[in-house]
Coordinates of C-alpha atoms in Angstrom, one line a residue:
Chain A
M1 CA -71.3 74.6 14.1
L2 CA -67.6 74.3 13.2
S3 CA -67.3 71.0 15.0
L4 CA -70.3 69.7 13.1
I5 CA -68.7 70.6 9.8
Q6 CA -65.4 69.1 11.0
A7 CA -67.2 65.8 11.9
L8 CA -69.0 65.7 8.6
G9 CA -65.8 66.4 6.7
R10 CA -63.9 63.7 8.7
T11 CA -66.7 61.2 8.0
F12 CA -66.7 62.0 4.3
L13 CA -62.9 61.7 4.1
N14 CA -63.0 58.4 6.0
F15 CA -65.7 57.2 3.5
L16 CA -63.6 58.2 0.6
G17 CA -60.5 56.5 2.1
A18 CA -62.4 53.3 2.7
T19 CA -63.9 53.3 -0.8
G20 CA -60.4 53.8 -2.3
R21 CA -59.0 50.9 -0.2
I22 CA -61.8 48.6 -1.2
A23 CA -61.4 49.6 -4.9
L24 CA -57.7 48.9 -4.7
F25 CA -58.2 45.6 -2.9
T26 CA -60.7 44.6 -5.5
A27 CA -58.4 45.5 -8.4
V28 CA -55.5 43.6 -7.0
S29 CA -57.7 40.6 -6.1
L30 CA -59.2 40.5 -9.6
S31 CA -55.8 40.7 -11.2
H32 CA -54.7 37.6 -9.3
C33 CA -57.9 35.8 -10.3
V34 CA -56.9 35.9 -14.0
R35 CA -53.1 35.4 -13.7
P36 CA -51.4 32.1 -13.2
P37 CA -50.5 30.1 -11.1
F38 CA -54.0 29.0 -10.2
Y39 CA -54.5 27.0 -7.0
F40 CA -57.1 24.5 -8.3
R41 CA -57.1 22.4 -5.1
L42 CA -57.9 25.5 -3.1
I43 CA -60.6 26.7 -5.5
G44 CA -62.2 23.3 -5.4
R45 CA -62.1 23.3 -1.6
Q46 CA -63.8 26.7 -1.4
M47 CA -66.4 25.7 -4.0
V48 CA -67.4 22.7 -1.7
E49 CA -67.3 25.0 1.3
I50 CA -69.5 27.7 -0.3
G51 CA -71.7 25.6 -2.6
Y52 CA -72.2 22.2 -0.9
Y53 CA -72.2 23.1 2.8
S54 CA -74.5 26.1 2.2
L55 CA -77.2 23.9 0.6
P56 CA -79.1 23.0 3.8
V57 CA -79.4 26.6 5.0
V58 CA -80.2 28.0 1.6
G59 CA -82.7 25.1 0.9
L60 CA -84.5 25.6 4.2
T61 CA -84.8 29.4 3.6
A62 CA -86.0 28.8 0.0
I63 CA -88.7 26.2 0.8
F64 CA -90.3 28.2 3.6
T65 CA -90.1 31.4 1.6
G66 CA -92.0 29.7 -1.3
M67 CA -94.6 28.3 1.1
V68 CA -95.2 31.6 2.9
L69 CA -95.3 33.4 -0.5
A70 CA -98.0 31.1 -1.8
L71 CA -100.0 31.5 1.5
Q72 CA -99.7 35.3 1.6
S73 CA -100.5 35.7 -2.1
Y74 CA -103.7 33.6 -1.7
T75 CA -105.0 35.6 1.2
G76 CA -104.4 38.8 -0.8
F77 CA -105.5 37.6 -4.2
A78 CA -108.7 35.9 -3.0
R79 CA -110.2 39.3 -2.3
F80 CA -110.0 40.1 -6.1
S81 CA -110.8 36.5 -7.2
A82 CA -107.3 36.4 -8.7
E83 CA -106.1 33.2 -7.1
S84 CA -105.0 31.8 -10.5
A85 CA -102.2 34.3 -10.5
I86 CA -100.5 32.6 -7.5
P87 CA -98.2 30.3 -9.6
N88 CA -97.0 33.2 -11.6
V89 CA -96.4 35.4 -8.6
V90 CA -94.5 32.7 -6.7
V91 CA -92.2 31.7 -9.6
V92 CA -91.4 35.3 -10.7
S93 CA -90.8 36.5 -7.1
I94 CA -88.6 33.6 -6.2
T95 CA -86.6 33.6 -9.5
R96 CA -86.1 37.4 -9.8
E97 CA -85.8 38.5 -6.2
L98 CA -86.3 36.1 -3.2
G99 CA -84.1 33.3 -4.4
P100 CA -80.9 35.3 -5.1
V101 CA -81.4 37.9 -2.3
L102 CA -82.4 35.7 0.6
G103 CA -79.9 33.0 -0.6
G104 CA -77.2 35.8 -0.8
L105 CA -78.1 37.1 2.7
M106 CA -77.9 33.6 4.2
V107 CA -74.6 32.9 2.5
A108 CA -73.3 36.3 3.7
G109 CA -74.1 35.2 7.3
R110 CA -72.5 31.8 6.9
I111 CA -69.6 32.2 4.4
G112 CA -68.8 35.9 4.8
A113 CA -68.4 35.6 8.5
A114 CA -66.4 32.4 8.3
M115 CA -64.0 33.9 5.7
A116 CA -63.5 37.1 7.7
A117 CA -62.8 35.1 10.9
E118 CA -60.4 32.6 9.2
I119 CA -58.4 35.2 7.3
G120 CA -58.5 37.6 10.3
T121 CA -57.1 34.9 12.6
M122 CA -54.4 34.2 10.0
R123 CA -53.6 37.9 10.0
V124 CA -53.3 38.4 13.8
T125 CA -51.4 35.1 14.3
E126 CA -48.8 36.1 11.6
Q127 CA -49.9 33.3 9.3
I128 CA -50.3 35.8 6.4
D129 CA -46.8 37.2 7.1
A130 CA -45.6 33.6 7.1
L131 CA -47.2 33.0 3.6
T132 CA -45.4 36.1 2.3
T133 CA -42.0 35.0 3.7
L134 CA -42.6 31.6 2.0
A135 CA -42.7 33.5 -1.3
T136 CA -46.4 32.9 -1.7
N137 CA -48.7 35.9 -2.5
P138 CA -51.6 35.9 0.0
F139 CA -53.9 37.4 -2.7
K140 CA -53.2 34.5 -5.0
Y141 CA -53.3 31.9 -2.3
L142 CA -56.1 33.1 0.0
I143 CA -58.2 35.7 -1.8
A144 CA -58.4 34.7 -5.5
P145 CA -59.7 31.1 -4.8
R146 CA -62.4 32.4 -2.6
L147 CA -63.5 35.1 -5.1
I148 CA -63.6 32.6 -7.9
A149 CA -65.6 30.1 -5.8
G150 CA -68.1 32.7 -4.7
L151 CA -68.6 34.0 -8.2
T152 CA -69.3 30.6 -9.6
M153 CA -71.1 28.8 -6.7
L154 CA -73.7 31.4 -5.8
P155 CA -75.5 31.1 -9.2
L156 CA -75.6 27.3 -8.8
L157 CA -76.9 27.7 -5.2
T158 CA -79.5 30.2 -6.4
L159 CA -80.7 27.7 -9.1
V160 CA -81.2 25.2 -6.4
A161 CA -82.9 27.8 -4.1
I162 CA -85.3 28.8 -7.0
S163 CA -86.3 25.2 -7.6
I164 CA -86.8 24.5 -3.9
G165 CA -88.7 27.8 -3.4
V166 CA -91.1 27.1 -6.3
F167 CA -91.6 23.6 -5.0
G168 CA -92.5 25.0 -1.6
G169 CA -95.1 27.2 -3.2
Y170 CA -96.4 24.2 -5.2
L171 CA -96.7 22.1 -2.0
V172 CA -98.8 24.8 -0.2
S173 CA -100.9 25.5 -3.3
I174 CA -101.7 21.9 -4.0
Y175 CA -102.1 20.3 -0.5
K176 CA -103.5 23.3 1.4
L177 CA -105.1 25.6 -1.1
G178 CA -106.5 22.9 -3.4
F179 CA -104.9 23.9 -6.7
N180 CA -104.8 21.5 -9.6
P181 CA -101.2 20.2 -9.9
T182 CA -101.1 20.1 -13.7
T183 CA -102.6 23.6 -14.0
Y184 CA -100.2 24.9 -11.4
I185 CA -97.1 23.5 -13.2
T186 CA -98.3 24.6 -16.6
N187 CA -98.9 28.2 -15.3
T188 CA -95.5 28.3 -13.6
I189 CA -93.6 27.1 -16.8
D190 CA -95.6 29.3 -19.2
F191 CA -95.1 32.5 -17.2
L192 CA -91.4 32.1 -16.5
Q193 CA -89.1 33.9 -19.1
V194 CA -85.5 33.5 -19.8
Q195 CA -84.8 37.1 -18.6
D196 CA -86.2 36.2 -15.2
V197 CA -83.8 33.3 -14.7
L198 CA -80.9 35.3 -16.2
S199 CA -81.5 38.3 -13.9
G200 CA -81.6 35.9 -10.9
L201 CA -78.3 34.3 -11.9
V202 CA -76.5 37.6 -12.6
K203 CA -77.6 38.9 -9.2
A204 CA -76.4 35.7 -7.6
A205 CA -73.0 36.0 -9.2
V206 CA -72.7 39.6 -8.1
F207 CA -73.8 38.8 -4.6
G208 CA -71.3 35.9 -4.5
F209 CA -68.5 38.3 -5.5
I210 CA -69.6 40.8 -2.9
I211 CA -69.9 38.3 0.0
T212 CA -66.4 36.8 -0.6
L213 CA -64.8 40.2 -1.3
M214 CA -66.2 41.7 2.0
G215 CA -65.2 38.6 3.9
C216 CA -61.7 38.6 2.5
Y217 CA -61.2 42.4 2.8
H218 CA -62.3 42.7 6.4
G219 CA -60.4 39.6 7.4
Y220 CA -57.2 40.7 5.6
H221 CA -57.3 44.1 7.3
S222 CA -58.2 42.9 10.8
R223 CA -56.1 44.1 13.7
G224 CA -55.7 43.7 17.4
G225 CA -56.3 40.1 18.3
A226 CA -59.7 38.4 19.1
Q227 CA -61.5 41.7 19.3
G228 CA -60.3 42.8 15.9
V229 CA -61.3 39.5 14.4
G230 CA -64.7 39.8 15.9
A231 CA -65.1 43.3 14.5
A232 CA -63.9 42.1 11.1
T233 CA -66.5 39.3 11.1
T234 CA -69.3 41.7 12.0
N235 CA -68.2 44.3 9.4
A236 CA -68.0 41.6 6.7
V237 CA -71.6 40.4 7.3
V238 CA -73.1 43.9 7.7
S239 CA -71.3 45.4 4.7
A240 CA -72.0 42.4 2.5
S241 CA -75.7 42.5 3.4
I242 CA -76.0 46.2 2.7
L243 CA -74.1 46.0 -0.6
I244 CA -76.3 43.0 -1.6
L245 CA -79.5 45.0 -1.1
C246 CA -78.1 48.1 -2.8
S247 CA -76.7 46.3 -5.8
N248 CA -80.0 44.3 -6.1
Y249 CA -81.8 47.5 -6.9
F250 CA -79.3 48.6 -9.6
I251 CA -79.3 45.1 -11.3
T252 CA -83.1 45.1 -11.2
E253 CA -83.0 48.6 -12.8
I254 CA -80.7 47.4 -15.5
F255 CA -82.8 44.3 -16.4
F256 CA -86.4 45.5 -16.0
S257 CA -86.6 49.3 -16.2
R258 CA -88.4 50.5 -19.3
Chain B
M1 CA -24.6 32.9 -3.4
S2 CA -22.7 36.1 -2.5
T3 CA -19.2 36.7 -3.6
A4 CA -16.5 36.8 -0.9
G5 CA -16.3 40.1 0.8
T6 CA -19.9 41.1 -0.1
P7 CA -22.1 41.3 3.0
K8 CA -25.0 38.9 3.1
I9 CA -27.2 41.7 4.7
E10 CA -26.3 45.3 4.7
I11 CA -28.5 47.9 6.3
R12 CA -27.7 51.6 6.1
D13 CA -29.5 54.6 7.8
L14 CA -32.9 52.8 8.1
H15 CA -35.8 54.9 9.2
K16 CA -39.4 53.8 9.9
S17 CA -42.2 55.6 11.8
F18 CA -45.8 54.7 12.6
G19 CA -47.6 58.0 12.9
R20 CA -45.5 60.1 15.3
N21 CA -43.8 57.0 16.8
R22 CA -40.3 56.9 15.3
V23 CA -39.5 53.2 15.6
L24 CA -36.3 53.0 13.6
Q25 CA -34.1 56.1 13.6
G26 CA -31.1 55.3 11.4
V27 CA -30.2 51.6 11.9
N28 CA -26.8 50.5 10.4
L29 CA -25.9 46.9 10.4
T30 CA -23.7 44.6 8.3
I31 CA -23.9 40.8 8.5
M32 CA -21.3 38.7 6.6
P33 CA -22.0 35.3 5.1
G34 CA -22.1 32.5 7.7
E35 CA -22.4 34.9 10.7
S36 CA -25.0 34.3 13.3
V37 CA -26.1 37.7 14.7
V38 CA -28.6 38.3 17.5
I39 CA -30.2 41.6 18.0
I40 CA -31.2 42.3 21.6
G41 CA -33.3 45.1 23.0
G42 CA -36.3 45.8 25.1
S43 CA -39.9 45.4 24.1
G44 CA -40.9 48.2 21.6
S45 CA -37.3 49.0 20.7
G46 CA -37.8 48.2 17.0
K47 CA -36.3 44.7 16.7
S48 CA -39.3 43.1 15.0
V49 CA -39.9 46.2 12.8
L50 CA -36.3 45.9 11.6
L51 CA -36.8 42.2 10.8
K52 CA -40.0 42.9 8.9
C53 CA -38.3 45.7 6.9
I54 CA -35.7 43.2 5.8
L55 CA -38.4 40.7 4.8
G56 CA -40.2 43.4 2.8
L57 CA -43.3 43.1 5.0
I58 CA -42.9 46.7 6.0
H59 CA -41.6 49.4 3.8
P60 CA -39.1 51.8 5.4
E61 CA -39.3 55.6 4.7
Q62 CA -35.6 56.0 4.3
G63 CA -32.4 54.0 4.1
S64 CA -31.0 51.1 2.3
I65 CA -31.3 47.3 2.7
K66 CA -29.1 45.1 0.6
I67 CA -29.1 41.3 0.4
D68 CA -26.1 39.9 -1.5
G69 CA -25.4 43.4 -2.6
E70 CA -28.8 43.8 -4.2
E71 CA -31.0 46.7 -3.0
I72 CA -34.3 45.3 -1.9
T73 CA -36.2 48.3 -0.6
N74 CA -37.6 49.2 -4.0
L75 CA -38.3 45.6 -5.1
R76 CA -41.9 44.5 -5.6
G77 CA -43.8 41.4 -6.8
S78 CA -41.8 38.5 -8.4
E79 CA -38.5 40.3 -7.8
L80 CA -39.1 40.5 -4.1
E81 CA -40.4 36.9 -4.0
A82 CA -37.1 35.8 -5.6
V83 CA -35.2 37.4 -2.7
R84 CA -37.6 35.9 -0.2
R85 CA -36.8 32.4 -1.6
K86 CA -33.3 32.9 -0.1
I87 CA -34.8 33.4 3.3
G88 CA -36.3 31.1 5.9
M89 CA -38.2 32.5 9.0
L90 CA -39.1 31.1 12.3
F91 CA -41.9 33.3 13.8
Q92 CA -42.3 34.0 17.5
S93 CA -45.6 32.1 17.6
A94 CA -44.4 29.6 14.9
A95 CA -47.3 30.9 12.6
L96 CA -48.1 27.4 11.4
F97 CA -51.0 27.2 8.9
D98 CA -54.0 25.9 10.9
S99 CA -55.6 24.3 7.8
L100 CA -52.5 22.2 6.9
N101 CA -51.1 19.3 8.8
V102 CA -47.5 19.2 10.0
W103 CA -45.8 17.8 6.9
E104 CA -47.8 20.1 4.6
N105 CA -46.7 23.0 6.7
I106 CA -43.0 21.9 6.4
A107 CA -43.3 21.2 2.7
F108 CA -45.2 24.4 1.9
A109 CA -42.3 26.3 0.3
L110 CA -41.3 23.2 -1.6
I111 CA -44.8 22.6 -3.1
Q112 CA -45.9 26.1 -3.6
G113 CA -42.6 27.9 -4.2
Q114 CA -40.6 25.3 -6.0
G115 CA -43.4 23.2 -7.6
M116 CA -42.1 20.0 -6.1
A117 CA -44.3 16.9 -6.4
R118 CA -46.3 16.2 -3.2
E119 CA -44.8 12.8 -2.7
E120 CA -41.2 14.1 -2.9
A121 CA -42.0 17.1 -0.8
Q122 CA -43.5 14.8 1.8
R123 CA -40.3 12.7 1.9
T124 CA -38.3 15.9 2.4
A125 CA -40.6 17.1 5.1
M126 CA -40.2 13.8 7.0
A127 CA -36.5 14.2 6.8
R128 CA -36.7 17.7 8.2
L129 CA -39.0 16.5 10.9
G130 CA -36.3 14.1 12.0
D131 CA -33.7 16.9 11.9
V132 CA -35.7 18.8 14.5
G133 CA -36.1 15.7 16.7
L134 CA -39.8 14.9 16.1
R135 CA -41.2 11.5 15.5
Q136 CA -42.7 10.6 12.1
E137 CA -46.2 10.2 13.7
V138 CA -46.4 13.9 14.3
A139 CA -46.5 14.5 10.5
T140 CA -50.2 14.0 10.1
L141 CA -51.2 16.1 13.2
Y142 CA -52.6 19.6 12.9
P143 CA -50.9 22.6 14.6
A144 CA -53.8 22.8 17.2
E145 CA -52.8 19.3 18.4
L146 CA -49.1 20.3 19.1
S147 CA -47.5 21.7 22.3
G148 CA -45.6 25.0 22.2
G149 CA -42.2 23.4 21.9
M150 CA -43.4 21.1 19.1
R151 CA -44.9 24.0 17.2
K152 CA -41.5 25.8 17.4
R153 CA -39.7 22.7 16.1
V154 CA -42.2 22.4 13.3
G155 CA -41.7 26.1 12.6
L156 CA -37.9 25.5 12.5
A157 CA -38.3 22.5 10.2
R158 CA -40.5 24.7 7.8
A159 CA -37.9 27.5 8.0
I160 CA -35.0 25.2 6.9
A161 CA -37.0 22.9 4.5
S162 CA -36.1 24.9 1.4
Q163 CA -32.5 25.1 2.4
P164 CA -32.4 28.9 2.6
E165 CA -29.2 31.0 2.6
I166 CA -30.5 33.3 5.3
I167 CA -32.6 32.3 8.3
F168 CA -34.4 34.7 10.6
F169 CA -35.5 33.8 14.1
D170 CA -38.1 35.9 15.9
E171 CA -37.9 35.4 19.7
P172 CA -37.2 31.6 19.2
T173 CA -37.5 30.7 22.9
T174 CA -40.3 33.0 24.1
G175 CA -43.0 31.1 25.9
L176 CA -40.9 27.9 26.3
D177 CA -39.6 26.4 29.5
P178 CA -35.8 26.8 30.0
I179 CA -35.0 23.2 29.0
M180 CA -37.1 23.3 25.8
G181 CA -35.6 26.8 25.1
S182 CA -32.2 25.2 25.3
V183 CA -33.3 22.4 23.0
I184 CA -34.6 24.9 20.4
D185 CA -31.3 26.9 20.7
N186 CA -29.2 23.7 20.1
L187 CA -31.4 22.8 17.1
I188 CA -31.0 26.3 15.7
V189 CA -27.2 26.2 16.0
K190 CA -27.1 22.7 14.4
C191 CA -29.4 23.6 11.5
V192 CA -27.6 26.8 10.7
K193 CA -24.2 25.1 10.8
E194 CA -25.4 22.2 8.6
L195 CA -26.9 24.6 6.0
G196 CA -24.0 27.0 6.2
A197 CA -26.6 29.7 6.4
T198 CA -26.4 33.3 7.7
A199 CA -28.7 33.7 10.8
L200 CA -30.3 36.8 12.2
S201 CA -32.2 36.4 15.4
I202 CA -34.1 38.8 17.7
T203 CA -34.6 38.1 21.3
H204 CA -34.5 39.5 24.8
D205 CA -33.5 36.1 26.3
M206 CA -29.8 36.6 27.0
A207 CA -29.1 33.0 27.7
S208 CA -30.5 32.1 24.3
A209 CA -28.7 35.0 22.6
K210 CA -25.3 33.8 23.9
R211 CA -26.0 30.2 22.9
I212 CA -27.0 30.9 19.3
S213 CA -24.9 33.9 18.3
S214 CA -21.4 34.7 17.1
R215 CA -22.2 38.4 17.3
I216 CA -24.7 40.5 19.3
A217 CA -26.1 43.9 18.5
M218 CA -28.3 45.9 20.8
V219 CA -31.1 48.2 19.6
F220 CA -32.3 51.1 21.8
E221 CA -34.7 53.8 20.7
G222 CA -34.4 52.7 17.0
K223 CA -30.6 52.7 16.7
I224 CA -27.9 50.1 17.1
I225 CA -26.1 51.3 20.3
W226 CA -23.7 48.4 20.7
D227 CA -22.3 45.8 18.3
G228 CA -19.7 43.2 19.2
S229 CA -18.8 39.5 19.4
T230 CA -20.7 37.4 21.8
D231 CA -17.6 36.8 24.0
E232 CA -17.2 40.6 24.5
I233 CA -20.7 41.4 25.7
D234 CA -20.1 40.5 29.4
Q235 CA -17.0 42.7 29.5
T236 CA -18.5 45.8 27.9
D237 CA -18.7 49.0 29.8
N238 CA -21.7 50.2 27.9
A239 CA -24.2 51.1 30.6
Y240 CA -27.2 50.3 28.4
V241 CA -25.9 46.8 27.6
Q242 CA -24.9 46.2 31.2
Q243 CA -28.4 47.2 32.4
F244 CA -30.1 45.0 29.8
I245 CA -28.0 41.8 30.2
N246 CA -28.2 42.0 34.0
G247 CA -31.9 42.8 34.0
R248 CA -31.6 45.8 36.3
A249 CA -34.5 48.2 36.7
D250 CA -32.2 51.1 37.5
G251 CA -30.0 52.5 34.7
P252 CA -30.1 54.6 31.6
I253 CA -33.0 52.6 30.1
Q254 CA -36.2 53.9 31.7
M255 CA -39.3 51.9 31.1
Q256 CA -42.5 53.6 30.0
I257 CA -44.4 52.1 32.9
Q258 CA -42.8 54.6 35.3
D259 CA -44.2 57.6 33.5
H260 CA -47.6 55.8 33.3
F261 CA -48.0 55.6 37.0
E262 CA -46.7 59.1 37.8
G263 CA -49.5 61.2 39.2
H264 CA -51.7 58.2 39.9
P265 CA -51.8 57.9 43.7
G266 CA -52.2 54.5 45.2

């Protein structure tokens, strides 16, 4: 019994310690995001890496999600003769939830892992120490550009994902389910509200911040050679994915609870 | 620059522990301007930790580190960065930035630290590349395309690019063949002399230590146990130093590996 309490206590203290370390890391990182000098070249490079090179994976995820959503909605709604609601369901689901969440999860796998591996390798090969000895703050040079790029590029990626996802639903609805194209587009546009888009973009910005923060945090604190870098990569993706799903609930609560 | 008589680096009663492992246990060391000091000692004796404490990468629990008479153990942020601008460092693995090519690595401190224009920084980097005996074509290669010896030379060029007053060398010849090790040592001596810099190196390569130093100090169990000019080291009667420089297994320095195998038959 005593050992069980000890184990619980140790786990709780470890959790508190990790939370404190992440909070401190976040505060220091954010302070470097708003203080000069700004490395615009590095910010631009990260924007291309996160935004442009993630387009194929996010686009493919979005189009197939939209297509499946239209198909599944049809099989369900046909039982109640509510097929006309399909454009509304597709656009709201993609804009509010599936676009930002699935896009975020895909980027977490691609970018979060890459960041943790790159920064982790720099840590274990003394490149971060070298940066420091060259009088360059690693937070300013490595972390801040990635956070700024994640924060700004995920909303843009999500806008693209939403457009492609809705287009996927349109393709299935028109060419497989026999919907009228004009009616489908009119229903889609009429049903969509500014708040839907806004919530999707806010979620994307938060997810972008979470993904880059977890990638940088785990990479920066990796230890012990290749094994440590591997563990950092795994931890970055897992923690970012969990935090995306948790924060998604709270942002939804803020925007849509009555 | 320091005034005459002020030590370039002055370390007093430095302590650093990691958990229960007491790595530094009261290190005292004074290095005057223009000296080239080598710290020798076995693996795990605290040489690298001492260097990292001076660089501010690790914070000691107790003791004083002064550079040009200025206490640096309590410095943070821009004040510490100002001190680091006086220092160049050659890492054991060279620690070149993978994402930058050779000339960008060499010019890093000039562009990021001094705000020099890229074109001018590139010209300076090319000159430094020549100083360490590398051809101009190497400038656009990436670190992954270089051999171990070339990486060390690029690391040396990066360390001297900003013309630092102090240069640290962490195991400069480790992993190199004896000829390349000798080449690197000669380059170190030449660069330090030309810059008029103060040099502090750590190594357990005695041939290298004798080539690059004017003074040698030996660390054992977190303390400096011997300190003297390079010429004196072969004549010393210090049993620890004798065992170390002659590479003998028997002597007062007992390696941990002997304890490890005790009680493990076969």
